[in-house]
């Protein structure tokens, strides 16, 4: 069986940054497996600008951001296979993949980095009543059709969900001559960035209806109309608030789900909250030598954070391959409380961790004038005021190794939202 | 006196801004909680600009479409003109990031450039 030190599943922003970091930390034998026909992942269809403000201090489009990392991978001569679908990862790190040239191949790895990304919540998962005609697309599918294949999915559009991809597509379809009639959002707040609401909806006079959802889809062959209604605090439609919109297209932008079928079959423990692997400070899963980063780990809103996280995964995988690591290192669990839904990572090893560790998380509701507090057991360690926090924006806390060392008997770390 | 209402885009707070105008002059900005809001509001009511991104067809390339963008920001009211100027434009592969696709688009003095790489097929 052919073998590599490191196999990376996925050649999007996470896989690319992980590969570069692993090579720069001494790993020669690296293979990236990518199912699409190019490296770059979903960035290739994200033609709007705004990527890379943190990493490169300029606003790039998705393909430009991807091109910078692809160039780094190519400069380093890192090996990759395109049009290659990974079918299985075993718990002893044998990767089974398929492509048209080689058929089925089995590869042994010393370490594996999971970087498969996420996919969109589908109509089936949303339980929308009505017919099942053509013309219902996830926002990302429409994005790929318009931006990469050069097809317009429709002319008169209703969008359900105010996630960023939906907002971006409202503008994109408008610029290409479609009429976007309304964006309906189930929640009382938008899941998208303020900037996108202003520049993708307000700029073009597209109405955003909060606390609204689609309750009916008409049309046997093609979408002919959808009905939306206001929902109450229980998120159930309020009778009498129905509004019918004639349209030929319904786009769904209702959340992203990490794509972890491969992880699950390998025996990786998955968090029910993030739908991504449970990891420690080195982004290692419960299987030694299997790491995760990017949207397969938890859904990010900025690709810059994906690149940072993936670099850490690459460094840590390199360290594992070159030095192994302590079998029974002490682990401290991070407990999310009071509005903090989860943390990535979930466990910290005070003796093994890098000098500082970025812990990322999301809150479960909109919080104004609150503070993010960090406790080591019952001892308050840090408290940072935040004028506003929302589920759509990822938050973070940085833990210092030196500080953890002052608390050798610590049982757990708590991160919570408190009144300021 | 004219009052314009805006949502600030600088942070997730999204302050609702009230800009009072006297003709083309900004008299006051209210509702902002920091200086960035004031700067944003003044620019947005006097000279709003945007980067415009779109796609054009590629012939002889490995893929059929390529991402393009205005090299700098252009006046907001020129967005549609910029996109219309791209209708029917086809460029020949290979294309590199930064290649000029349309010079001086819609009389803005700004070029539309390639924002992706496409190798020849």
Short mmCIF file of C-alpha atoms in Angstrom, two decimals:
data_model
loop_
_atom_site.label_atom_id
_atom_site.label_comp_id
_atom_site.label_asym_id
_atom_site.label_seq_id
_atom_site.Cartn_x
_atom_site.Cartn_y
_atom_site.Cartn_z
CA UNK A 1 0.00 0.00 0.00
CA UNK A 2 1.28 3.46 -0.88
CA UNK A 3 1.87 5.58 2.20
CA UNK A 4 2.18 9.25 3.14
CA UNK A 5 3.10 10.96 6.37
CA UNK A 6 0.08 13.26 6.08
CA UNK A 7 -3.10 12.95 4.03
CA UNK A 8 -5.42 15.96 3.93
CA UNK A 9 -9.05 15.35 2.97
CA UNK A 10 -10.23 18.40 1.04
CA UNK A 11 -8.41 21.07 -1.00
CA UNK A 12 -10.40 24.13 0.05
CA UNK A 13 -9.07 26.97 2.21
CA UNK A 14 -8.66 24.69 5.26
CA UNK A 15 -6.85 21.89 3.42
CA UNK A 16 -4.55 24.31 1.59
CA UNK A 17 -3.47 26.24 4.70
CA UNK A 18 -3.01 23.00 6.66
CA UNK A 19 -0.78 21.57 3.91
CA UNK A 20 1.40 24.70 3.75
CA UNK A 21 1.84 24.79 7.53
CA UNK A 22 2.69 21.07 7.72
CA UNK A 23 5.32 21.44 4.99
CA UNK A 24 6.81 24.52 6.67
CA UNK A 25 7.07 22.51 9.88
CA UNK A 26 9.12 19.74 8.34
CA UNK A 27 6.73 17.25 6.70
CA UNK A 28 7.86 16.24 3.20
CA UNK A 29 5.35 13.52 2.40
CA UNK A 30 1.94 15.22 2.09
CA UNK A 31 -1.04 14.41 -0.15
CA UNK A 32 -4.17 16.56 -0.59
CA UNK A 33 -7.27 14.75 -1.91
CA UNK A 34 -9.86 17.02 -3.59
CA UNK A 35 -13.13 15.87 -5.16
CA UNK A 36 -13.65 18.89 -7.42
CA UNK A 37 -11.71 19.63 -10.62
CA UNK A 38 -9.70 22.46 -9.02
CA UNK A 39 -8.17 23.34 -5.68
CA UNK A 40 -9.78 26.22 -3.77
CA UNK A 41 -13.06 24.68 -2.64
CA UNK A 42 -16.12 26.89 -2.25
CA UNK A 43 -14.01 30.07 -2.59
CA UNK A 44 -14.02 29.53 -6.35
CA UNK A 45 -17.73 30.36 -6.52
CA UNK A 46 -17.58 33.24 -4.02
CA UNK A 47 -16.84 36.03 -6.50
CA UNK A 48 -17.77 38.89 -4.15
CA UNK A 49 -15.03 40.80 -2.39
CA UNK A 50 -14.21 41.09 1.30
CA UNK A 51 -12.02 38.02 1.80
CA UNK A 52 -8.61 38.30 3.43
CA UNK A 53 -8.96 41.59 5.31
CA UNK A 54 -7.28 40.00 8.36
CA UNK A 55 -4.75 37.81 6.53
CA UNK A 56 -3.61 40.08 3.68
CA UNK A 57 -4.93 43.51 4.82
CA UNK A 58 -6.82 43.88 1.55
CA UNK A 59 -10.25 42.87 0.28
CA UNK A 60 -9.98 40.03 -2.19
CA UNK A 61 -12.59 38.02 -4.07
CA UNK A 62 -12.89 34.32 -3.23
CA UNK A 63 -10.91 33.10 -6.27
CA UNK A 64 -8.14 35.64 -5.52
CA UNK A 65 -7.90 34.49 -1.89
CA UNK A 66 -7.80 30.85 -2.99
CA UNK A 67 -5.18 31.62 -5.65
CA UNK A 68 -2.75 32.92 -3.00
CA UNK A 69 -2.91 29.66 -1.04
CA UNK A 70 -2.89 27.51 -4.19
CA UNK A 71 0.30 29.32 -5.23
CA UNK A 72 1.88 28.53 -1.84
CA UNK A 73 0.97 24.85 -2.22
CA UNK A 74 2.41 24.73 -5.74
CA UNK A 75 5.60 26.64 -4.81
CA UNK A 76 6.26 24.01 -2.16
CA UNK A 77 5.62 21.17 -4.58
CA UNK A 78 2.95 19.66 -2.34
CA UNK A 79 1.30 16.68 -4.02
CA UNK A 80 -2.46 16.69 -4.67
CA UNK A 81 -5.03 14.63 -6.54
CA UNK A 82 -8.10 16.30 -8.12
CA UNK A 83 -11.42 14.70 -9.11
CA UNK A 84 -10.75 12.23 -6.32
CA UNK A 85 -13.49 11.22 -3.92
CA UNK A 86 -12.55 9.82 -0.54
CA UNK A 87 -14.83 6.88 0.25
CA UNK A 88 -13.57 5.84 3.66
CA UNK A 89 -11.08 6.60 6.40
CA UNK A 90 -10.36 3.75 8.80
CA UNK A 91 -9.51 4.24 12.46
CA UNK A 92 -5.95 3.06 11.68
CA UNK A 93 -5.71 5.81 9.04
CA UNK A 94 -6.06 3.89 5.79
CA UNK A 95 -7.71 6.26 3.31
CA UNK A 96 -9.77 4.70 0.50
CA UNK A 97 -10.38 7.00 -2.47
CA UNK A 98 -11.56 6.79 -6.09
CA UNK A 99 -10.88 8.61 -9.31
CA UNK A 100 -11.19 7.92 -13.03
CA UNK A 101 -7.48 7.38 -13.66
CA UNK A 102 -6.56 5.05 -10.82
CA UNK A 103 -9.90 3.49 -9.90
CA UNK A 104 -10.00 2.63 -6.22
CA UNK A 105 -6.85 3.40 -4.26
CA UNK A 106 -5.89 2.70 -0.65
CA UNK A 107 -3.33 4.89 1.08
CA UNK A 108 -1.77 4.56 4.52
CA UNK A 109 -1.23 7.80 6.47
CA UNK A 110 0.62 8.51 9.71
CA UNK A 111 -1.69 11.46 10.29
CA UNK A 112 -4.92 12.65 8.64
CA UNK A 113 -6.35 16.17 8.57
CA UNK A 114 -10.11 16.36 8.02
CA UNK A 115 -10.86 19.47 5.91
CA UNK A 116 -14.03 18.48 4.05
CA UNK A 117 -15.98 21.67 4.74
CA UNK A 118 -19.73 21.85 5.11
CA UNK A 119 -22.89 21.71 3.06
CA UNK A 120 -26.17 23.55 3.00
CA UNK A 121 -29.33 22.58 4.84
CA UNK A 122 -31.70 21.26 2.18
CA UNK A 123 -35.43 21.63 1.65
CA UNK A 124 -35.95 18.12 2.99
CA UNK A 125 -34.38 19.16 6.30
CA UNK A 126 -36.60 22.27 6.53
CA UNK A 127 -40.01 20.58 6.21
CA UNK A 128 -41.54 23.17 3.89
CA UNK A 129 -45.03 22.11 2.78
CA UNK A 130 -46.16 22.33 -0.84
CA UNK A 131 -45.34 20.85 -4.20
CA UNK A 132 -41.89 19.73 -5.32
CA UNK A 133 -41.41 21.53 -8.62
CA UNK A 134 -38.17 22.57 -10.33
CA UNK A 135 -36.86 25.98 -9.34
CA UNK A 136 -35.96 25.33 -5.69
CA UNK A 137 -32.22 25.67 -5.12
CA UNK A 138 -29.91 26.05 -2.20
CA UNK A 139 -28.30 29.51 -2.40
CA UNK A 140 -24.89 27.90 -2.89
CA UNK A 141 -26.11 25.81 -5.83
CA UNK A 142 -27.48 28.94 -7.47
CA UNK A 143 -24.15 30.64 -6.75
CA UNK A 144 -22.23 27.89 -8.51
CA UNK A 145 -24.62 27.93 -11.50
CA UNK A 146 -24.40 31.71 -11.97
CA UNK A 147 -20.74 32.29 -11.15
CA UNK A 148 -18.99 29.18 -12.42
CA UNK A 149 -21.25 27.57 -15.01
CA UNK A 150 -22.78 30.77 -16.42
CA UNK A 151 -26.47 29.80 -16.05
CA UNK A 152 -29.28 31.87 -14.51
CA UNK A 153 -31.50 29.65 -12.37
CA UNK A 154 -34.53 31.97 -12.68
CA UNK A 155 -35.96 35.46 -13.21
CA UNK A 156 -38.28 36.10 -10.28
CA UNK A 157 -36.85 35.05 -6.97
CA UNK A 158 -37.90 34.62 -3.34
CA UNK A 159 -35.17 33.79 -0.80
CA UNK A 160 -35.79 31.94 2.46
CA UNK A 161 -33.12 32.51 5.09
CA UNK A 162 -30.89 35.53 5.57
CA UNK A 163 -27.58 33.71 5.81
CA UNK A 164 -24.71 35.45 4.05
CA UNK A 165 -24.88 33.26 0.93
CA UNK A 166 -28.56 34.12 0.49
CA UNK A 167 -27.86 37.85 0.86
CA UNK A 168 -24.93 37.69 -1.56
CA UNK A 169 -27.10 35.83 -4.08
CA UNK A 170 -29.90 38.41 -3.74
CA UNK A 171 -27.45 41.02 -5.05
CA UNK A 172 -25.87 38.73 -7.62
CA UNK A 173 -29.20 37.67 -9.17
CA UNK A 174 -30.36 41.33 -9.19
CA UNK A 175 -27.20 42.44 -11.02
CA UNK A 176 -27.77 39.69 -13.57
CA UNK A 177 -31.27 41.00 -14.27
CA UNK A 178 -33.48 38.93 -11.96
CA UNK A 179 -36.13 40.45 -9.69
CA UNK A 180 -35.59 39.41 -6.07
CA UNK A 181 -38.96 40.05 -4.44
CA UNK A 182 -38.29 39.34 -0.77
CA UNK A 183 -35.93 37.68 1.71
CA UNK A 184 -37.81 35.90 4.51
CA UNK A 185 -36.04 35.03 7.78
CA UNK A 186 -37.58 32.77 10.42
CA UNK A 187 -35.67 34.33 13.31
CA UNK A 188 -36.25 37.86 14.65
CA UNK A 189 -32.66 38.74 13.63
CA UNK A 190 -30.62 38.07 10.52
CA UNK A 191 -28.01 35.34 10.39
CA UNK A 192 -25.94 37.43 7.99
CA UNK A 193 -23.40 40.21 8.41
CA UNK A 194 -24.70 43.82 8.69
CA UNK A 195 -22.49 44.79 5.78
CA UNK A 196 -24.26 42.25 3.56
CA UNK A 197 -27.72 43.42 4.59
CA UNK A 198 -26.85 46.98 3.64
CA UNK A 199 -24.85 46.30 0.49
CA UNK A 200 -26.84 43.33 -0.87
CA UNK A 201 -30.42 44.20 0.14
CA UNK A 202 -30.74 47.91 1.07
CA UNK A 203 -28.67 49.05 -1.93
CA UNK A 204 -31.19 47.39 -4.25
CA UNK A 205 -34.38 47.99 -2.27
CA UNK A 206 -34.92 44.29 -1.53
CA UNK A 207 -37.17 43.85 1.53
CA UNK A 208 -36.02 41.66 4.46
CA UNK A 209 -38.89 40.22 6.46
CA UNK A 210 -37.75 39.01 9.88
CA UNK A 211 -39.87 36.46 11.77
CA UNK A 212 -41.31 35.17 8.48
CA UNK A 213 -41.17 31.79 6.79
CA UNK A 214 -42.37 30.00 3.67
CA UNK A 215 -45.58 28.08 4.30
CA UNK A 216 -46.49 26.98 0.78
CA UNK A 217 -44.89 26.37 -2.61
CA UNK A 218 -47.10 26.28 -5.71
CA UNK A 219 -46.39 24.89 -9.16
CA UNK A 220 -46.34 21.34 -10.51
CA UNK A 221 -43.46 21.46 -12.99
CA UNK A 222 -41.86 24.79 -12.11
CA UNK A 223 -42.27 27.04 -9.08
CA UNK A 224 -45.15 29.46 -9.76
CA UNK A 225 -45.58 31.15 -6.39
CA UNK A 226 -44.66 30.86 -2.73
CA UNK A 227 -46.61 32.01 0.30
CA UNK A 228 -44.83 33.44 3.31
CA UNK A 229 -46.31 34.19 6.72
CA UNK A 230 -45.22 35.88 9.90
CA UNK A 231 -44.27 33.59 12.79
CA UNK A 232 -44.84 34.13 16.50
CA UNK A 233 -42.30 33.68 19.31
CA UNK A 234 -42.95 29.90 19.03
CA UNK A 235 -41.82 30.20 15.37
CA UNK A 236 -45.21 28.93 14.17
CA UNK A 237 -47.06 30.78 11.37
CA UNK A 238 -49.66 33.33 12.48
CA UNK A 239 -52.96 32.82 10.60
CA UNK A 240 -54.03 35.87 8.62
CA UNK A 241 -50.48 37.10 7.90
CA UNK A 242 -50.04 35.11 4.67
CA UNK A 243 -48.63 36.91 1.62
CA UNK A 244 -48.37 35.27 -1.82
CA UNK A 245 -45.46 36.07 -4.13
CA UNK A 246 -45.49 34.92 -7.75
CA UNK A 247 -42.00 33.75 -8.68
CA UNK A 248 -40.19 31.03 -10.63
CA UNK A 249 -37.38 30.41 -8.15
CA UNK A 250 -36.99 29.84 -4.41
CA UNK A 251 -33.48 30.00 -2.94
CA UNK A 252 -32.76 28.46 0.47
CA UNK A 253 -30.09 29.97 2.70
CA UNK A 254 -30.93 28.27 5.96
CA UNK A 255 -27.69 27.24 7.55
CA UNK A 256 -24.63 25.09 6.96
CA UNK A 257 -23.83 21.66 8.36
CA UNK A 258 -20.29 20.25 8.66
CA UNK A 259 -19.86 17.27 6.35
CA UNK A 260 -18.73 14.48 8.66
CA UNK A 261 -19.85 11.16 7.16
CA UNK A 262 -16.21 10.13 6.72
CA UNK A 263 -15.31 11.23 10.24
CA UNK A 264 -18.20 9.27 11.73
CA UNK A 265 -17.36 6.06 9.93
CA UNK A 266 -13.76 6.43 11.12
CA UNK A 267 -15.05 6.53 14.70
CA UNK A 268 -14.48 10.24 15.33
CA UNK A 269 -16.60 11.61 18.15
CA UNK A 270 -18.98 14.32 16.85
CA UNK A 271 -20.39 17.19 18.90
CA UNK A 272 -24.20 17.34 18.73
CA UNK A 273 -24.01 21.15 18.86
CA UNK A 274 -21.45 21.94 16.16
CA UNK A 275 -22.02 18.71 14.17
CA UNK A 276 -18.22 18.70 13.93
CA UNK A 277 -15.55 16.60 15.66
CA UNK A 278 -14.78 17.09 19.35
CA UNK A 279 -11.13 18.22 19.48
CA UNK A 280 -8.42 19.20 21.94
CA UNK A 281 -6.09 22.23 21.79
CA UNK A 282 -4.10 20.65 18.93
CA UNK A 283 -7.37 20.21 16.97
CA UNK A 284 -6.89 16.46 17.30
CA UNK A 285 -10.02 14.29 17.47
CA UNK A 286 -10.53 11.34 19.81
CA UNK A 287 -8.53 9.27 17.28
CA UNK A 288 -4.80 9.88 17.72
CA UNK A 289 -3.27 11.47 14.65
CA UNK A 290 -6.62 12.52 13.12
CA UNK A 291 -7.02 16.31 13.16
CA UNK A 292 -9.84 18.59 11.93
CA UNK A 293 -10.03 22.22 10.81
CA UNK A 294 -12.21 24.66 8.90
CA UNK A 295 -15.93 24.27 8.31
CA UNK A 296 -15.90 20.51 8.88
CA UNK A 297 -14.97 21.31 12.50
CA UNK A 298 -17.46 24.14 13.02
CA UNK A 299 -18.97 26.63 10.58
CA UNK A 300 -16.97 29.87 10.36
CA UNK A 301 -18.06 33.26 9.06
CA UNK A 302 -14.61 34.48 7.94
CA UNK A 303 -12.23 32.48 5.78
CA UNK A 304 -9.32 34.26 7.50
CA UNK A 305 -10.18 32.37 10.70
CA UNK A 306 -10.37 29.11 8.73
CA UNK A 307 -6.84 29.70 7.41
CA UNK A 308 -5.52 30.46 10.92
CA UNK A 309 -7.18 27.39 12.41
CA UNK A 310 -5.98 25.17 9.55
CA UNK A 311 -2.40 26.42 9.97
CA UNK A 312 -2.57 25.34 13.59
CA UNK A 313 -3.88 21.91 12.54
CA UNK A 314 -1.01 21.60 10.04
CA UNK A 315 1.61 22.54 12.65
CA UNK A 316 0.14 20.17 15.20
CA UNK A 317 -0.08 17.28 12.73
CA UNK A 318 3.57 17.89 11.81
CA UNK A 319 4.54 17.83 15.47
CA UNK A 320 2.63 14.57 15.97
CA UNK A 321 4.29 12.93 12.94
CA UNK A 322 7.80 14.02 13.97
CA UNK A 323 7.62 13.61 17.74
CA UNK A 324 4.48 11.68 18.61
CA UNK A 325 2.86 12.92 21.78
CA UNK A 326 2.26 12.03 25.38
CA UNK A 327 -0.29 9.24 25.61
CA UNK A 328 -1.82 10.32 28.89
CA UNK A 329 -1.43 14.08 28.93
CA UNK A 330 -3.70 15.79 31.43
CA UNK A 331 -6.81 17.29 29.76
CA UNK A 332 -8.96 20.12 31.09
CA UNK A 333 -12.48 20.46 29.72
CA UNK A 334 -13.81 23.87 28.65
CA UNK A 335 -17.42 24.27 29.78
CA UNK A 336 -19.62 26.62 27.72
CA UNK A 337 -22.21 28.34 29.93
CA UNK A 338 -24.69 31.22 30.07
CA UNK A 339 -25.28 31.81 26.38
CA UNK A 340 -22.06 30.26 25.05
CA UNK A 341 -23.27 27.35 22.92
CA UNK A 342 -20.01 25.47 22.45
CA UNK A 343 -16.27 25.98 22.31
CA UNK A 344 -13.66 24.74 19.83
CA UNK A 345 -11.52 23.19 21.16
CA UNK A 346 -13.41 21.39 23.91
CA UNK A 347 -10.31 20.14 25.75
CA UNK A 348 -7.02 21.81 26.63
CA UNK A 349 -3.83 19.97 27.63
CA UNK A 350 -2.03 22.56 29.82
CA UNK A 351 1.37 20.92 29.37
CA UNK A 352 1.17 20.18 25.63
CA UNK A 353 -0.61 23.30 24.34
CA UNK A 354 1.13 26.02 22.30
CA UNK A 355 2.03 29.24 24.17
CA UNK A 356 -1.35 30.74 23.40
CA UNK A 357 -4.56 29.12 22.23
CA UNK A 358 -7.51 30.77 20.49
CA UNK A 359 -10.79 29.28 21.70
CA UNK A 360 -13.64 30.04 19.28
CA UNK A 361 -17.35 29.88 20.03
CA UNK A 362 -20.80 31.18 19.16
CA UNK A 363 -23.51 32.61 21.37
CA UNK A 364 -27.10 31.37 21.24
CA UNK A 365 -28.92 34.70 21.11
CA UNK A 366 -28.35 38.43 20.56
CA UNK A 367 -26.61 39.94 23.65
CA UNK A 368 -26.16 43.68 24.17
CA UNK A 369 -23.76 45.29 26.65
CA UNK A 370 -22.53 42.01 28.04
CA UNK A 371 -19.12 40.55 28.85
CA UNK A 372 -17.30 37.34 28.00
CA UNK A 373 -15.93 35.90 31.26
CA UNK A 374 -13.33 33.14 31.61
CA UNK A 375 -12.99 31.15 34.83
CA UNK A 376 -10.36 28.60 35.88
CA UNK A 377 -12.54 26.56 38.25
CA UNK A 378 -14.19 29.35 40.30
CA UNK A 379 -11.46 31.92 39.77
CA UNK A 380 -12.29 34.76 37.34
CA UNK A 381 -9.35 35.04 34.92
CA UNK A 382 -10.56 37.52 32.31
CA UNK A 383 -13.59 39.58 31.51
CA UNK A 384 -14.04 41.38 28.21
CA UNK A 385 -16.93 43.76 27.52
CA UNK A 386 -18.77 43.36 24.23
CA UNK A 387 -21.31 45.99 23.13
CA UNK A 388 -23.10 43.37 21.03
CA UNK A 389 -22.84 39.67 20.26
CA UNK A 390 -25.00 37.71 17.82
CA UNK A 391 -25.23 34.05 16.75
CA UNK A 392 -24.06 35.05 13.26
CA UNK A 393 -20.67 36.32 14.48
CA UNK A 394 -18.04 34.00 15.93
CA UNK A 395 -16.44 35.11 19.21
CA UNK A 396 -13.11 34.14 20.74
CA UNK A 397 -11.09 33.98 23.94
CA UNK A 398 -7.31 33.54 24.01
CA UNK A 399 -5.85 31.28 26.71
CA UNK A 400 -2.19 31.67 27.75
CA UNK A 401 -0.16 28.56 28.60
CA UNK A 402 1.76 30.49 31.30
CA UNK A 403 -1.52 31.42 33.00
CA UNK A 404 -2.79 27.83 32.96
CA UNK A 405 0.49 26.71 34.53
CA UNK A 406 -0.36 28.80 37.61
CA UNK A 407 -3.35 26.52 38.24
CA UNK A 408 -1.92 22.98 38.22
CA UNK A 409 -4.93 21.44 39.99
CA UNK A 410 -7.55 23.03 37.75
CA UNK A 411 -10.54 20.77 36.98
CA UNK A 412 -12.20 22.82 34.27
CA UNK A 413 -12.32 26.14 32.44
CA UNK A 414 -15.64 27.95 32.09
CA UNK A 415 -16.47 30.51 29.41
CA UNK A 416 -19.74 32.36 29.87
CA UNK A 417 -21.68 35.49 29.01
CA UNK A 418 -22.40 37.81 31.94
CA UNK A 419 -24.12 41.14 32.41
CA UNK A 420 -21.53 43.88 31.95
CA UNK B 1 -33.34 70.16 5.87
CA UNK B 2 -33.40 66.56 4.72
CA UNK B 3 -32.95 63.54 7.00
CA UNK B 4 -31.36 60.33 5.67
CA UNK B 5 -31.49 57.08 7.65
CA UNK B 6 -28.69 54.54 7.32
CA UNK B 7 -27.46 51.36 8.98
CA UNK B 8 -23.78 51.50 9.88
CA UNK B 9 -21.82 48.54 8.47
CA UNK B 10 -18.59 48.85 10.48
CA UNK B 11 -19.47 46.29 13.16
CA UNK B 12 -22.29 43.93 14.16
CA UNK B 13 -23.86 46.61 16.34
CA UNK B 14 -25.37 48.10 13.16
CA UNK B 15 -26.20 51.52 14.60
CA UNK B 16 -29.20 53.23 13.03
CA UNK B 17 -27.75 56.53 11.82
CA UNK B 18 -29.71 59.73 11.24
CA UNK B 19 -27.94 62.14 8.91
CA UNK B 20 -29.31 65.66 8.64
CA UNK B 21 -28.49 67.32 5.31
CA UNK B 22 -28.73 70.92 4.17
CA UNK B 23 -28.60 70.54 0.39
CA UNK B 24 -25.40 68.58 -0.19
CA UNK B 25 -23.87 69.54 3.16
CA UNK B 26 -23.97 67.22 6.17
CA UNK B 27 -25.27 69.19 9.16
CA UNK B 28 -25.17 66.41 11.74
CA UNK B 29 -24.84 62.66 12.26
CA UNK B 30 -26.77 61.06 15.11
CA UNK B 31 -27.18 57.53 16.39
CA UNK B 32 -23.58 56.43 15.97
CA UNK B 33 -21.71 55.07 18.99
CA UNK B 34 -18.22 55.56 17.62
CA UNK B 35 -16.26 57.73 15.19
CA UNK B 36 -16.27 55.14 12.44
CA UNK B 37 -20.04 55.55 12.24
CA UNK B 38 -19.68 59.29 11.69
CA UNK B 39 -17.09 58.81 8.92
CA UNK B 40 -19.18 56.11 7.25
CA UNK B 41 -22.35 58.22 7.33
CA UNK B 42 -20.65 61.30 5.80
CA UNK B 43 -19.11 59.26 2.96
CA UNK B 44 -22.31 57.28 2.36
CA UNK B 45 -24.53 60.37 1.93
CA UNK B 46 -22.07 62.46 -0.08
CA UNK B 47 -20.10 59.95 -2.18
CA UNK B 48 -21.20 56.33 -1.72
CA UNK B 49 -18.92 53.87 -3.53
CA UNK B 50 -18.70 50.10 -3.97
CA UNK B 51 -16.39 47.48 -5.45
CA UNK B 52 -18.37 45.71 -8.19
CA UNK B 53 -17.70 42.03 -8.87
CA UNK B 54 -19.15 39.88 -11.64
CA UNK B 55 -18.17 37.22 -14.16
CA UNK B 56 -17.42 37.10 -17.88
CA UNK B 57 -17.14 34.22 -20.33
CA UNK B 58 -13.79 32.71 -21.17
CA UNK B 59 -13.07 31.00 -24.48
CA UNK B 60 -10.45 28.31 -24.84
CA UNK B 61 -10.10 27.92 -21.07
CA UNK B 62 -10.34 25.02 -18.65
CA UNK B 63 -13.49 26.58 -17.18
CA UNK B 64 -16.26 28.59 -18.91
CA UNK B 65 -16.42 31.65 -16.60
CA UNK B 66 -14.01 33.94 -14.79
CA UNK B 67 -14.44 36.27 -11.81
CA UNK B 68 -13.85 39.97 -12.56
CA UNK B 69 -13.95 43.12 -10.40
CA UNK B 70 -13.52 46.86 -10.52
CA UNK B 71 -9.92 47.56 -9.57
CA UNK B 72 -11.06 50.32 -7.19
CA UNK B 73 -14.43 51.33 -5.83
CA UNK B 74 -16.83 53.09 -8.18
CA UNK B 75 -19.79 55.41 -7.44
CA UNK B 76 -22.74 53.39 -6.19
CA UNK B 77 -25.05 54.72 -8.93
CA UNK B 78 -22.69 53.28 -11.57
CA UNK B 79 -23.05 49.66 -10.37
CA UNK B 80 -25.58 48.64 -13.02
CA UNK B 81 -23.70 50.43 -15.79
CA UNK B 82 -20.54 48.53 -14.84
CA UNK B 83 -22.36 45.20 -14.99
CA UNK B 84 -24.05 46.10 -18.28
CA UNK B 85 -20.64 46.91 -19.80
CA UNK B 86 -19.70 43.26 -19.22
CA UNK B 87 -22.64 41.83 -21.20
CA UNK B 88 -21.31 39.95 -24.21
CA UNK B 89 -17.66 40.31 -23.16
CA UNK B 90 -15.63 37.13 -23.79
CA UNK B 91 -11.94 36.89 -23.01
CA UNK B 92 -9.40 34.45 -24.33
CA UNK B 93 -7.60 32.03 -21.98
CA UNK B 94 -5.07 32.01 -20.44
CA UNK B 95 -6.12 34.76 -18.04
CA UNK B 96 -4.18 35.92 -14.97
CA UNK B 97 -5.34 37.88 -11.91
CA UNK B 98 -5.03 41.60 -12.70
CA UNK B 99 -5.43 41.32 -16.51
CA UNK B 100 -7.56 44.25 -17.73
CA UNK B 101 -10.93 43.04 -19.04
CA UNK B 102 -12.67 46.41 -19.66
CA UNK B 103 -10.71 49.68 -19.43
CA UNK B 104 -12.34 52.78 -17.91
CA UNK B 105 -15.67 51.05 -17.28
CA UNK B 106 -18.76 53.27 -17.60
CA UNK B 107 -16.56 56.36 -17.71
CA UNK B 108 -15.51 55.91 -14.09
CA UNK B 109 -11.78 55.91 -14.83
CA UNK B 110 -11.61 52.49 -13.16
CA UNK B 111 -10.64 49.29 -14.98
CA UNK B 112 -12.41 45.98 -14.66
CA UNK B 113 -9.74 43.34 -14.07
CA UNK B 114 -9.65 39.56 -13.84
CA UNK B 115 -9.96 38.27 -10.27
CA UNK B 116 -9.12 34.66 -11.02
CA UNK B 117 -6.69 32.55 -13.02
CA UNK B 118 -7.85 30.41 -15.96
CA UNK B 119 -5.37 28.19 -17.80
CA UNK B 120 -5.80 27.42 -21.49
CA UNK B 121 -7.58 24.11 -22.09
#
